[in-house]
GROMACS .gro file of C-alpha atoms in nm:
model
  501
    1MET     CA    1 -10.245   3.874 -18.436
    2SER     CA    2  -9.943   3.873 -18.354
    3ILE     CA    3  -9.971   3.684 -18.023
    4LEU     CA    4 -10.156   3.432 -18.219
    5ASN     CA    5  -9.859   3.349 -18.493
    6THR     CA    6  -9.594   3.355 -18.173
    7PRO     CA    7  -9.509   3.021 -18.068
    8LEU     CA    8  -9.674   2.907 -17.754
    9PRO     CA    9  -9.390   2.825 -17.523
   10ALA     CA   10  -9.276   3.165 -17.591
   11THR     CA   11  -9.598   3.286 -17.503
   12VAL     CA   12  -9.592   3.147 -17.176
   13ASP     CA   13  -9.261   3.267 -17.112
   14ARG     CA   14  -9.315   3.625 -17.141
   15GLN     CA   15  -9.603   3.605 -16.896
   16PRO     CA   16  -9.563   3.779 -16.537
   17ARG     CA   17  -9.549   3.477 -16.303
   18LYS     CA   18  -9.790   3.520 -16.038
   19SER     CA   19  -9.596   3.487 -15.690
   20ARG     CA   20  -9.232   3.522 -15.673
   21TYR     CA   21  -8.972   3.400 -15.368
   22ALA     CA   22  -8.607   3.584 -15.445
   23ILE     CA   23  -8.508   3.935 -15.359
   24ALA     CA   24  -8.264   4.101 -15.494
   25SER     CA   25  -8.121   4.520 -15.510
   26THR     CA   26  -8.125   4.729 -15.825
   27HIS     CA   27  -7.753   4.753 -15.786
   28ASP     CA   28  -7.733   4.413 -15.917
   29ARG     CA   29  -8.036   4.453 -16.163
   30SER     CA   30  -7.821   4.478 -16.513
   31ILE     CA   31  -7.625   4.142 -16.463
   32LEU     CA   32  -7.972   3.947 -16.331
   33GLU     CA   33  -8.153   4.056 -16.592
   34ALA     CA   34  -7.950   3.893 -16.852
   35SER     CA   35  -7.974   3.562 -16.603
   36PRO     CA   36  -8.250   3.248 -16.631
   37LEU     CA   37  -8.336   3.440 -16.280
   38HIS     CA   38  -8.483   3.737 -16.380
   39ASP     CA   39  -8.833   3.638 -16.399
   40LEU     CA   40  -8.835   3.474 -16.030
   41ILE     CA   41  -8.650   3.816 -15.851
   42VAL     CA   42  -8.806   4.129 -15.714
   43TYR     CA   43  -8.613   4.427 -15.725
   44LEU     CA   44  -8.568   4.642 -15.396
   45GLU     CA   45  -8.512   5.032 -15.402
   46PRO     CA   46  -8.188   5.051 -15.177
   47ASP     CA   47  -8.288   5.407 -15.100
   48SER     CA   48  -8.651   5.416 -15.108
   49ASP     CA   49  -8.824   5.451 -14.754
   50GLN     CA   50  -9.145   5.185 -14.860
   51THR     CA   51  -9.026   4.809 -14.912
   52ARG     CA   52  -9.292   4.689 -15.200
   53LEU     CA   53  -9.316   4.291 -15.231
   54LEU     CA   54  -9.626   4.241 -15.441
   55ASN     CA   55  -9.714   3.918 -15.467
   56THR     CA   56  -9.340   3.788 -15.309
   57PHE     CA   57  -9.288   3.548 -15.057
   58PRO     CA   58  -8.924   3.598 -14.959
   59LEU     CA   59  -8.717   3.287 -14.924
   60ILE     CA   60  -8.407   3.378 -15.060
   61ALA     CA   61  -8.190   3.676 -15.156
   62ILE     CA   62  -7.966   3.705 -15.408
   63ALA     CA   63  -7.650   3.952 -15.471
   64THR     CA   64  -7.385   3.972 -15.716
   65SER     CA   65  -7.217   4.280 -15.524
   66ASP     CA   66  -7.096   4.375 -15.252
   67GLU     CA   67  -7.313   4.731 -15.279
   68GLY     CA   68  -7.603   4.445 -15.340
   69ALA     CA   69  -7.542   4.253 -15.047
   70ALA     CA   70  -7.546   4.595 -14.812
   71ALA     CA   71  -7.866   4.710 -14.953
   72LEU     CA   72  -8.029   4.368 -14.878
   73GLN     CA   73  -7.950   4.379 -14.550
   74THR     CA   74  -8.098   4.704 -14.512
   75ALA     CA   75  -8.421   4.609 -14.667
   76LEU     CA   76  -8.410   4.269 -14.468
   77LYS     CA   77  -8.397   4.482 -14.100
   78GLN     CA   78  -8.677   4.675 -14.246
   79LEU     CA   79  -8.913   4.325 -14.314
   80PHE     CA   80  -8.769   4.107 -13.984
   81ARG     CA   81  -8.957   4.386 -13.782
   82PHE     CA   82  -9.269   4.232 -13.890
   83LYS     CA   83  -9.206   3.913 -13.731
   84THR     CA   84  -9.411   3.676 -13.970
   85LEU     CA   85  -9.120   3.590 -14.221
   86PRO     CA   86  -8.853   3.313 -14.180
   87ASN     CA   87  -8.510   3.433 -14.217
   88VAL     CA   88  -8.387   3.483 -14.565
   89PRO     CA   89  -8.024   3.381 -14.642
   90ILE     CA   90  -7.787   3.586 -14.911
   91ILE     CA   91  -7.608   3.387 -15.154
   92ARG     CA   92  -7.352   3.580 -15.351
   93LEU     CA   93  -7.341   3.492 -15.702
   94ASP     CA   94  -7.021   3.507 -15.887
   95ALA     CA   95  -7.084   3.783 -16.230
   96ALA     CA   96  -6.835   3.575 -16.438
   97ALA     CA   97  -7.036   3.199 -16.351
   98ILE     CA   98  -7.353   3.380 -16.317
   99ALA     CA   99  -7.521   3.156 -16.607
  100SER     CA  100  -7.439   2.838 -16.461
  101GLU     CA  101  -7.498   2.906 -16.095
  102ALA     CA  102  -7.843   3.089 -16.179
  103VAL     CA  103  -7.951   2.759 -16.342
  104LEU     CA  104  -7.949   2.611 -16.090
  105VAL     CA  105  -8.149   2.850 -15.811
  106ALA     CA  106  -8.418   2.882 -16.104
  107GLN     CA  107  -8.410   2.528 -16.109
  108VAL     CA  108  -8.534   2.495 -15.714
  109LEU     CA  109  -8.737   2.802 -15.728
  110GLU     CA  110  -8.933   2.660 -16.023
  111ASN     CA  111  -8.974   2.263 -16.013
  112GLY     CA  112  -8.982   2.171 -15.637
  113LEU     CA  113  -9.120   2.482 -15.486
  114GLU     CA  114  -9.373   2.549 -15.746
  115ARG     CA  115  -9.536   2.224 -15.738
  116LEU     CA  116  -9.543   2.292 -15.313
  117THR     CA  117  -9.667   2.613 -15.432
  118SER     CA  118  -9.908   2.478 -15.633
  119HIS     CA  119 -10.043   2.172 -15.391
  120VAL     CA  120 -10.127   2.461 -15.131
  121THR     CA  121 -10.338   2.700 -15.358
  122LYS     CA  122 -10.548   2.367 -15.438
  123VAL     CA  123 -10.531   2.294 -15.031
  124HIS     CA  124 -10.649   2.680 -14.976
  125ALA     CA  125 -10.914   2.640 -15.205
  126GLU     CA  126 -11.034   2.368 -15.088
  127LEU     CA  127 -11.080   2.506 -14.769
  128ALA     CA  128 -11.279   2.805 -14.884
  129MET     CA  129 -11.514   2.578 -15.092
  130LEU     CA  130 -11.548   2.379 -14.735
  131ARG     CA  131 -11.614   2.692 -14.562
  132ARG     CA  132 -11.879   2.809 -14.796
  133GLU     CA  133 -12.048   2.459 -14.767
  134ARG     CA  134 -12.034   2.496 -14.395
  135GLU     CA  135 -12.224   2.840 -14.399
  136THR     CA  136 -12.490   2.638 -14.649
  137LEU     CA  137 -12.509   2.380 -14.428
  138PHE     CA  138 -12.576   2.672 -14.124
  139GLU     CA  139 -12.810   2.858 -14.336
  140ASN     CA  140 -13.040   2.531 -14.370
  141TYR     CA  141 -13.031   2.453 -14.019
  142ARG     CA  142 -13.127   2.811 -13.902
  143ALA     CA  143 -13.367   2.757 -14.200
  144ILE     CA  144 -13.536   2.468 -14.012
  145GLU     CA  145 -13.457   2.628 -13.672
  146ASN     CA  146 -13.715   2.915 -13.780
  147ALA     CA  147 -13.940   2.634 -13.962
  148PHE     CA  148 -13.947   2.473 -13.598
  149HIS     CA  149 -14.042   2.788 -13.408
  150ALA     CA  150 -14.289   2.883 -13.704
  151ARG     CA  151 -14.503   2.577 -13.612
  152ASN     CA  152 -14.415   2.581 -13.242
  153TRP     CA  153 -14.296   2.308 -13.183
  154ASP     CA  154 -14.137   2.310 -12.795
  155SER     CA  155 -13.795   2.130 -12.767
  156VAL     CA  156 -14.015   2.089 -12.376
  157THR     CA  157 -14.360   1.907 -12.358
  158GLU     CA  158 -14.616   1.964 -12.111
  159VAL     CA  159 -14.713   1.571 -11.990
  160PHE     CA  160 -14.948   1.648 -11.654
  161GLY     CA  161 -15.111   1.983 -11.524
  162HIS     CA  162 -15.352   2.083 -11.252
  163THR     CA  163 -15.462   2.438 -11.373
  164PRO     CA  164 -15.490   2.673 -11.080
  165ASN     CA  165 -15.848   2.727 -10.894
  166VAL     CA  166 -15.865   2.997 -10.668
  167ASP     CA  167 -16.146   2.973 -10.429
  168PRO     CA  168 -16.247   3.307 -10.255
  169LYS     CA  169 -16.218   3.050  -9.920
  170ASP     CA  170 -15.909   3.017  -9.918
  171GLU     CA  171 -15.706   3.084  -9.640
  172GLY     CA  172 -15.324   3.059  -9.782
  173PHE     CA  173 -15.046   2.848  -9.641
  174ALA     CA  174 -14.833   3.140  -9.500
  175ASN     CA  175 -14.831   2.973  -9.123
  176LEU     CA  176 -14.866   2.611  -9.347
  177LEU     CA  177 -14.549   2.691  -9.555
  178ARG     CA  178 -14.328   2.846  -9.231
  179GLU     CA  179 -14.441   2.554  -8.980
  180SER     CA  180 -14.456   2.292  -9.170
  181GLU     CA  181 -14.378   2.146  -9.527
  182ILE     CA  182 -14.655   2.069  -9.808
  183GLU     CA  183 -14.657   1.754  -9.975
  184GLN     CA  184 -14.723   1.622 -10.348
  185LEU     CA  185 -14.724   1.351 -10.552
  186PHE     CA  186 -14.691   1.365 -10.905
  187PRO     CA  187 -14.926   1.097 -11.068
  188VAL     CA  188 -14.693   0.996 -11.394
  189SER     CA  189 -14.388   0.774 -11.400
  190SER     CA  190 -14.058   0.995 -11.384
  191TYR     CA  191 -13.891   0.862 -11.679
  192ALA     CA  192 -13.781   1.155 -11.856
  193VAL     CA  193 -13.918   1.422 -11.661
  194SER     CA  194 -13.688   1.768 -11.686
  195GLY     CA  195 -13.870   1.991 -11.483
  196PHE     CA  196 -14.167   2.092 -11.335
  197ALA     CA  197 -14.414   2.396 -11.258
  198LEU     CA  198 -14.583   2.560 -10.962
  199HIS     CA  199 -14.830   2.811 -10.995
  200PHE     CA  200 -14.830   3.126 -10.717
  201ARG     CA  201 -15.132   3.347 -10.690
  202SER     CA  202 -14.958   3.672 -10.589
  203GLN     CA  203 -14.634   3.821 -10.468
  204PRO     CA  204 -14.590   3.893 -10.073
  205SER     CA  205 -14.588   4.197  -9.889
  206GLY     CA  206 -14.248   4.127  -9.734
  207ARG     CA  207 -14.003   3.970  -9.962
  208SER     CA  208 -13.740   3.837  -9.717
  209GLY     CA  209 -13.721   3.524  -9.679
  210GLN     CA  210 -13.671   3.169  -9.900
  211LEU     CA  211 -13.848   2.895 -10.041
  212ILE     CA  212 -13.710   2.531  -9.991
  213VAL     CA  213 -13.842   2.312 -10.295
  214THR     CA  214 -13.722   1.931 -10.246
  215LEU     CA  215 -13.806   1.679 -10.550
  216ASP     CA  216 -13.701   1.294 -10.430
  217TYR     CA  217 -13.838   0.971 -10.549
  218LEU     CA  218 -14.108   0.822 -10.306
  219GLU     CA  219 -14.040   0.427 -10.366
  220ASN     CA  220 -13.689   0.467 -10.143
  221GLY     CA  221 -13.679   0.813 -10.064
  222GLU     CA  222 -13.389   0.902 -10.335
  223GLY     CA  223 -13.376   1.282 -10.380
  224VAL     CA  224 -13.306   1.443 -10.727
  225ALA     CA  225 -13.301   1.775 -10.662
  226GLU     CA  226 -13.342   2.120 -10.403
  227TRP     CA  227 -13.401   2.458 -10.462
  228LEU     CA  228 -13.354   2.738 -10.213
  229ILE     CA  229 -13.540   3.055 -10.357
  230PRO     CA  230 -13.594   3.348 -10.224
  231TYR     CA  231 -13.911   3.521 -10.242
  232ALA     CA  232 -13.835   3.817 -10.429
  233SER     CA  233 -13.759   3.580 -10.696
  234VAL     CA  234 -14.122   3.410 -10.739
  235VAL     CA  235 -14.331   3.572 -10.987
  236ALA     CA  236 -14.717   3.570 -10.991
  237ASP     CA  237 -14.770   3.346 -11.249
  238TRP     CA  238 -14.584   2.977 -11.333
  239ASN     CA  239 -14.242   2.945 -11.189
  240PHE     CA  240 -14.073   2.695 -11.386
  241PHE     CA  241 -13.818   2.433 -11.213
  242SER     CA  242 -13.565   2.289 -11.394
  243LEU     CA  243 -13.317   1.970 -11.406
  244PRO     CA  244 -13.010   1.967 -11.511
  245LYS     CA  245 -13.074   1.580 -11.672
  246ALA     CA  246 -13.420   1.438 -11.688
  247CYS     CA  247 -13.494   1.130 -11.483
  248ASP     CA  248 -13.408   0.814 -11.583
  249GLY     CA  249 -13.382   0.418 -11.472
  250GLY     CA  250 -13.659   0.298 -11.311
  251HIS     CA  251 -14.039   0.451 -11.347
  252ARG     CA  252 -14.118   0.593 -11.032
  253THR     CA  253 -14.287   0.809 -10.811
  254LEU     CA  254 -14.167   1.143 -10.788
  255ARG     CA  255 -14.259   1.348 -10.478
  256LEU     CA  256 -14.259   1.728 -10.428
  257ARG     CA  257 -14.201   1.912 -10.077
  258VAL     CA  258 -14.224   2.281 -10.028
  259SER     CA  259 -14.122   2.476  -9.722
  260ALA     CA  260 -14.051   2.818  -9.641
  261THR     CA  261 -13.844   3.032  -9.405
  262GLY     CA  262 -13.844   3.348  -9.309
  263GLY     CA  263 -14.136   3.633  -9.385
  264ILE     CA  264 -14.432   3.598  -9.547
  265PRO     CA  265 -14.383   3.334  -9.859
  266PRO     CA  266 -14.571   3.361 -10.141
  267GLU     CA  267 -14.960   3.206 -10.203
  268LEU     CA  268 -14.969   2.856 -10.348
  269SER     CA  269 -15.182   2.802 -10.602
  270LEU     CA  270 -15.452   2.501 -10.571
  271GLY     CA  271 -15.610   2.300 -10.838
  272ASN     CA  272 -15.987   2.157 -10.828
  273VAL     CA  273 -16.072   1.908 -10.574
  274ILE     CA  274 -15.994   1.547 -10.696
  275THR     CA  275 -16.141   1.208 -10.574
  276ASN     CA  276 -15.809   1.022 -10.538
  277GLU     CA  277 -15.675   1.141 -10.219
  278ARG     CA  278 -15.324   0.982 -10.233
  279TYR     CA  279 -15.225   1.243 -10.541
  280ALA     CA  280 -15.422   1.516 -10.328
  281ALA     CA  281 -15.149   1.769 -10.129
  282ARG     CA  282 -15.087   1.721  -9.754
  283ALA     CA  283 -14.912   1.875  -9.457
  284ARG     CA  284 -14.789   1.731  -9.155
  285ILE     CA  285 -15.068   2.019  -8.972
  286PRO     CA  286 -15.397   1.955  -9.097
  287HIS     CA  287 -15.563   2.245  -9.335
  288ALA     CA  288 -15.929   2.302  -9.451
  289ASP     CA  289 -15.810   2.395  -9.765
  290LEU     CA  290 -15.567   2.117  -9.868
  291ASP     CA  291 -15.908   1.865  -9.823
  292MET     CA  292 -15.926   1.654 -10.159
  293ARG     CA  293 -15.700   1.939 -10.340
  294PRO     CA  294 -15.396   1.919 -10.519
  295LEU     CA  295 -15.132   2.202 -10.559
  296ALA     CA  296 -15.161   2.360 -10.937
  297PHE     CA  297 -14.866   2.221 -11.103
  298ARG     CA  298 -14.727   2.086 -11.430
  299VAL     CA  299 -14.489   1.837 -11.582
  300PHE     CA  300 -14.271   1.840 -11.827
  301THR     CA  301 -14.043   1.615 -12.038
  302GLY     CA  302 -13.753   1.706 -12.289
  303LEU     CA  303 -13.444   1.833 -12.293
  304PRO     CA  304 -13.289   1.911 -11.965
  305GLY     CA  305 -13.219   2.266 -11.865
  306VAL     CA  306 -13.460   2.417 -12.149
  307ARG     CA  307 -13.752   2.640 -12.016
  308PRO     CA  308 -14.087   2.572 -12.170
  309THR     CA  309 -14.168   2.912 -12.410
  310SER     CA  310 -14.501   2.989 -12.253
  311LEU     CA  311 -14.353   2.996 -11.934
  312PRO     CA  312 -14.174   3.371 -11.784
  313ASN     CA  313 -13.968   3.237 -11.493
  314VAL     CA  314 -13.723   2.950 -11.453
  315PHE     CA  315 -13.473   2.798 -11.157
  316THR     CA  316 -13.191   2.580 -11.180
  317PRO     CA  317 -13.114   2.355 -10.863
  318THR     CA  318 -12.923   2.499 -10.548
  319SER     CA  319 -12.817   2.118 -10.530
  320LEU     CA  320 -12.828   1.802 -10.655
  321ILE     CA  321 -12.873   1.501 -10.410
  322ALA     CA  322 -12.880   1.211 -10.645
  323GLY     CA  323 -12.875   0.860 -10.454
  324ARG     CA  324 -12.932   1.052 -10.125
  325ARG     CA  325 -13.284   1.030  -9.898
  326VAL     CA  326 -13.324   1.367  -9.746
  327GLU     CA  327 -13.469   1.459  -9.408
  328ASP     CA  328 -13.538   1.814  -9.323
  329TYR     CA  329 -13.666   1.887  -8.949
  330ARG     CA  330 -13.714   2.153  -8.693
  331LEU     CA  331 -13.525   2.155  -8.373
  332PRO     CA  332 -13.785   2.071  -8.103
  333VAL     CA  333 -13.861   2.348  -7.835
  334GLU     CA  334 -13.686   2.127  -7.544
  335LEU     CA  335 -13.359   2.108  -7.695
  336LEU     CA  336 -13.328   2.484  -7.733
  337ARG     CA  337 -13.452   2.539  -7.415
  338GLY     CA  338 -13.112   2.413  -7.287
  339VAL     CA  339 -12.898   2.650  -7.459
  340THR     CA  340 -12.594   2.756  -7.236
  341ASN     CA  341 -12.390   3.088  -7.232
  342VAL     CA  342 -12.015   3.016  -7.334
  343SER     CA  343 -11.932   3.354  -7.425
  344VAL     CA  344 -11.557   3.462  -7.444
  345SER     CA  345 -11.550   3.820  -7.349
  346GLN     CA  346 -11.406   4.041  -7.085
  347ILE     CA  347 -11.731   4.225  -6.982
  348GLN     CA  348 -11.972   4.075  -6.760
  349PRO     CA  349 -12.330   4.261  -6.779
  350ASP     CA  350 -12.608   4.274  -6.535
  351PHE     CA  351 -12.860   4.122  -6.755
  352PRO     CA  352 -12.823   3.764  -6.959
  353THR     CA  353 -12.698   3.822  -7.264
  354VAL     CA  354 -12.790   3.431  -7.388
  355ARG     CA  355 -13.149   3.302  -7.285
  356PHE     CA  356 -13.452   3.095  -7.461
  357LEU     CA  357 -13.768   3.290  -7.471
  358GLU     CA  358 -14.061   3.052  -7.402
  359HIS     CA  359 -14.351   3.232  -7.567
  360GLU     CA  360 -14.112   3.323  -7.911
  361ASP     CA  361 -13.936   2.976  -7.950
  362ALA     CA  362 -13.642   3.196  -8.017
  363ILE     CA  363 -13.248   3.242  -7.855
  364VAL     CA  364 -13.145   3.533  -7.752
  365CYS     CA  365 -12.795   3.624  -7.809
  366HIS     CA  366 -12.721   4.027  -7.755
  367PRO     CA  367 -12.369   4.117  -7.887
  368LEU     CA  368 -12.123   4.296  -7.641
  369LYS     CA  369 -11.879   4.529  -7.701
  370GLU     CA  370 -11.578   4.336  -7.667
  371GLY     CA  371 -11.541   3.990  -7.749
  372ILE     CA  372 -11.836   3.728  -7.848
  373THR     CA  373 -12.113   3.618  -7.744
  374ALA     CA  374 -12.216   3.255  -7.774
  375GLY     CA  375 -12.492   2.999  -7.636
  376VAL     CA  376 -12.456   2.608  -7.730
  377ILE     CA  377 -12.723   2.376  -7.754
  378ARG     CA  378 -12.552   2.005  -7.715
  379ARG     CA  379 -12.578   1.724  -7.928
  380VAL     CA  380 -12.859   1.857  -8.163
  381VAL     CA  381 -12.668   1.843  -8.514
  382ALA     CA  382 -12.675   1.434  -8.653
  383PRO     CA  383 -12.452   1.267  -8.832
  384GLY     CA  384 -12.500   1.346  -9.265
  385THR     CA  385 -12.609   1.749  -9.166
  386VAL     CA  386 -12.585   1.943  -9.442
  387ARG     CA  387 -12.750   2.290  -9.368
  388ILE     CA  388 -12.828   2.411  -9.118
  389SER     CA  389 -13.079   2.732  -9.151
  390ALA     CA  390 -13.237   2.996  -8.928
  391ARG     CA  391 -13.376   3.342  -8.930
  392ALA     CA  392 -13.222   3.632  -8.711
  393LEU     CA  393 -13.347   3.952  -8.593
  394ILE     CA  394 -13.268   4.268  -8.393
  395ASP     CA  395 -13.602   4.286  -8.193
  396HIS     CA  396 -13.634   4.678  -8.114
  397PRO     CA  397 -13.658   4.978  -8.369
  398GLU     CA  398 -13.390   5.138  -8.206
  399GLY     CA  399 -13.127   4.858  -8.178
  400GLN     CA  400 -12.800   4.877  -8.284
  401PRO     CA  401 -12.679   4.645  -8.553
  402GLY     CA  402 -12.482   4.352  -8.499
  403ALA     CA  403 -12.373   3.988  -8.703
  404VAL     CA  404 -12.454   3.672  -8.630
  405GLY     CA  405 -12.294   3.324  -8.712
  406PHE     CA  406 -12.340   2.924  -8.669
  407LEU     CA  407 -12.015   2.754  -8.505
  408LEU     CA  408 -12.064   2.333  -8.521
  409THR     CA  409 -11.811   2.169  -8.280
  410ASN     CA  410 -11.697   1.820  -8.174
  411LEU     CA  411 -11.857   1.708  -7.856
  412ALA     CA  412 -11.519   1.678  -7.704
  413ALA     CA  413 -11.389   2.026  -7.807
  414ASP     CA  414 -11.285   2.307  -7.630
  415ILE     CA  415 -11.546   2.547  -7.724
  416LYS     CA  416 -11.476   2.849  -7.550
  417GLY     CA  417 -11.143   2.745  -7.724
  418GLU     CA  418 -11.338   2.721  -8.061
  419ILE     CA  419 -11.456   3.062  -8.016
  420ALA     CA  420 -11.188   3.278  -7.919
  421ASN     CA  421 -10.961   3.129  -8.224
  422LEU     CA  422 -11.232   3.300  -8.478
  423GLY     CA  423 -11.049   3.611  -8.327
  424ARG     CA  424 -10.730   3.513  -8.476
  425PRO     CA  425 -10.707   3.522  -8.875
  426GLY     CA  426 -10.505   3.255  -9.020
  427ASP     CA  427 -10.548   3.010  -8.718
  428LYS     CA  428 -10.637   2.616  -8.833
  429ARG     CA  429 -10.978   2.514  -8.662
  430PRO     CA  430 -10.980   2.108  -8.744
  431ALA     CA  431 -11.227   2.042  -8.491
  432SER     CA  432 -11.499   2.310  -8.605
  433LEU     CA  433 -11.707   2.495  -8.892
  434PHE     CA  434 -11.803   2.824  -8.881
  435SER     CA  435 -12.036   2.952  -9.107
  436GLY     CA  436 -11.891   3.309  -9.140
  437TRP     CA  437 -12.058   3.674  -8.970
  438THR     CA  438 -12.391   3.812  -9.125
  439GLU     CA  439 -12.480   4.133  -9.059
  440ILE     CA  440 -12.811   4.201  -8.868
  441THR     CA  441 -13.033   4.550  -8.886
  442ALA     CA  442 -13.304   4.667  -8.667
  443ALA     CA  443 -13.643   4.539  -8.777
  444GLN     CA  444 -13.481   4.386  -9.072
  445PRO     CA  445 -13.517   4.026  -9.029
  446THR     CA  446 -13.201   3.816  -9.244
  447ASP     CA  447 -13.217   3.421  -9.344
  448ILE     CA  448 -12.912   3.192  -9.243
  449ASN     CA  449 -12.800   2.949  -9.461
  450PHE     CA  450 -12.516   2.745  -9.359
  451MET     CA  451 -12.407   2.499  -9.593
  452LEU     CA  452 -12.182   2.245  -9.543
  453ASP     CA  453 -11.898   2.117  -9.791
  454ALA     CA  454 -11.944   1.746  -9.657
  455ALA     CA  455 -12.188   1.590  -9.483
  456THR     CA  456 -12.122   1.555  -9.119
  457THR     CA  457 -12.013   1.210  -8.972
  458ARG     CA  458 -12.064   1.240  -8.600
  459ALA     CA  459 -12.322   1.438  -8.382
  460MET     CA  460 -12.203   1.796  -8.300
  461ASP     CA  461 -12.299   2.074  -8.117
  462LEU     CA  462 -12.449   2.389  -8.256
  463VAL     CA  463 -12.293   2.707  -8.147
  464VAL     CA  464 -12.480   3.064  -8.157
  465LEU     CA  465 -12.281   3.353  -8.226
  466SER     CA  466 -12.302   3.756  -8.215
  467LYS     CA  467 -12.065   4.005  -8.151
  468ALA     CA  468 -12.045   4.370  -8.254
  469THR     CA  469 -12.032   4.548  -8.577
  470THR     CA  470 -12.029   4.937  -8.408
  471ASP     CA  471 -11.911   5.121  -8.082
  472SER     CA  472 -12.256   5.087  -7.917
  473VAL     CA  473 -12.491   4.789  -7.917
  474ASP     CA  474 -12.772   4.955  -7.720
  475PHE     CA  475 -13.117   4.779  -7.756
  476SER     CA  476 -12.917   4.480  -7.982
  477TRP     CA  477 -13.188   4.220  -7.849
  478LEU     CA  478 -13.053   4.006  -8.136
  479LYS     CA  479 -13.300   3.680  -8.132
  480VAL     CA  480 -13.255   3.367  -8.332
  481PHE     CA  481 -13.557   3.111  -8.439
  482ASN     CA  482 -13.711   2.898  -8.693
  483PHE     CA  483 -13.369   2.623  -8.671
  484ARG     CA  484 -13.405   2.386  -8.919
  485LEU     CA  485 -13.183   2.094  -9.017
  486VAL     CA  486 -13.125   1.924  -9.327
  487LYS     CA  487 -12.984   1.548  -9.375
  488HIS     CA  488 -12.848   1.386  -9.652
  489LEU     CA  489 -12.831   1.034  -9.598
  490GLU     CA  490 -12.741   0.716  -9.834
  491ALA     CA  491 -13.047   0.563  -9.991
  492ARG     CA  492 -13.105   0.227 -10.069
  493PRO     CA  493 -13.103   0.101 -10.429
  494VAL     CA  494 -13.421  -0.024 -10.493
  495GLN     CA  495 -13.459  -0.367 -10.652
  496GLU     CA  496 -13.640  -0.317 -10.958
  497MET     CA  497 -13.932  -0.553 -11.066
  498VAL     CA  498 -13.894  -0.782 -11.410
  499ASN     CA  499 -14.151  -0.992 -11.558
  500ALA     CA  500 -13.968  -1.252 -11.713
  501ARG     CA  501 -14.128  -1.482 -11.995
   0.00000   0.00000   0.00000
């Protein structure tokens, strides 16, 4: 009841302030308590090990005596260790005129600073409210997302598919994929296609090799993307090949090409017999099982880069080839027969280290203990080549390991000089392109893929290299075969037909 009978201003003045901005030492407490600054000051104990600043952000330090100023200096040194406070100035007030001087300091702290603090407090309250609203929005978004998943709404939609139909009489396409390629047209518009899936029947016993999958437009041969897939990454089910950007532009026909390099590839699945020969799978080499049957595939539209939830596996493109035409071809036997020995070594063995094997269509490049064994095939790398691949094998169970590599040189280059430069680290070779060394062990076929940073602009020579990796090269009959080259050529833009009315 006594508080209610007290006038309101007096009640408010006796209320403790929530935040204070001035500090002083207890040496000057008796003088400052009688001044208008009493409610604005937090007093520090000079002999205490801990400085207590509850609800205080020190902006100014006040002293009326030398002892108080010295105590404040000691306390401020402890505060500055935190490096989160600005430098706090110490002002001296005259004890005789403290009443008038303290009023000025109190006006600055109470009026302008209090208003600024009140504004900042309101801003903090608004930020806290915005944060709560953002969390509420996130919770609502998660609830909507869960509702989508609950209703099985997928972000990728299947627009066409051929289910696999395994015929007991199917002989498979192992040799067909390695010697040629299978071509399949998609009977849907290319617009908004974000990926496709291929079905494989089983995993091969030997998983050494790669699938080469290329997607392009039929109308002008312009490429879309290319995938280089190791055999071991393929699952015996649907495998999804995603695009980082959905197909746009005109409504065109997508063409899929599948080939393989290496050992026995996984078995592609075929669909049911169809009546339209245009959309049946075909190959350069005739195959009985491809008669009026398409590959088992599924085409999807929707968000690019998103895997359909029903598919267990996904592959991203190895390279994007938009705006270019792709040509994938093998080196003919006539060119391989012309391999010439350009080895750089002091050793002269009594057997040919570089030669062509007629019955295997392979080049032998036997390494020596010193130097580099090399064979050159003249003018086989056409302009526009972006990748050279081959398969290497040491064809003897007791063959010692070695290393193999490719070198591309200009037609007028000093080939032996370029090969000799490979053994000099740091030398620049502006006239040649080197694939690096790949180690080969006995009875373990290895795929070599030489990816160029930019397409070649002129015809070049291909040099096959080998060198020893141990002290012995006994039985190191290193064979390189199955040469494949990929060219990217600029495609001419297609003139879209417009029906004007």
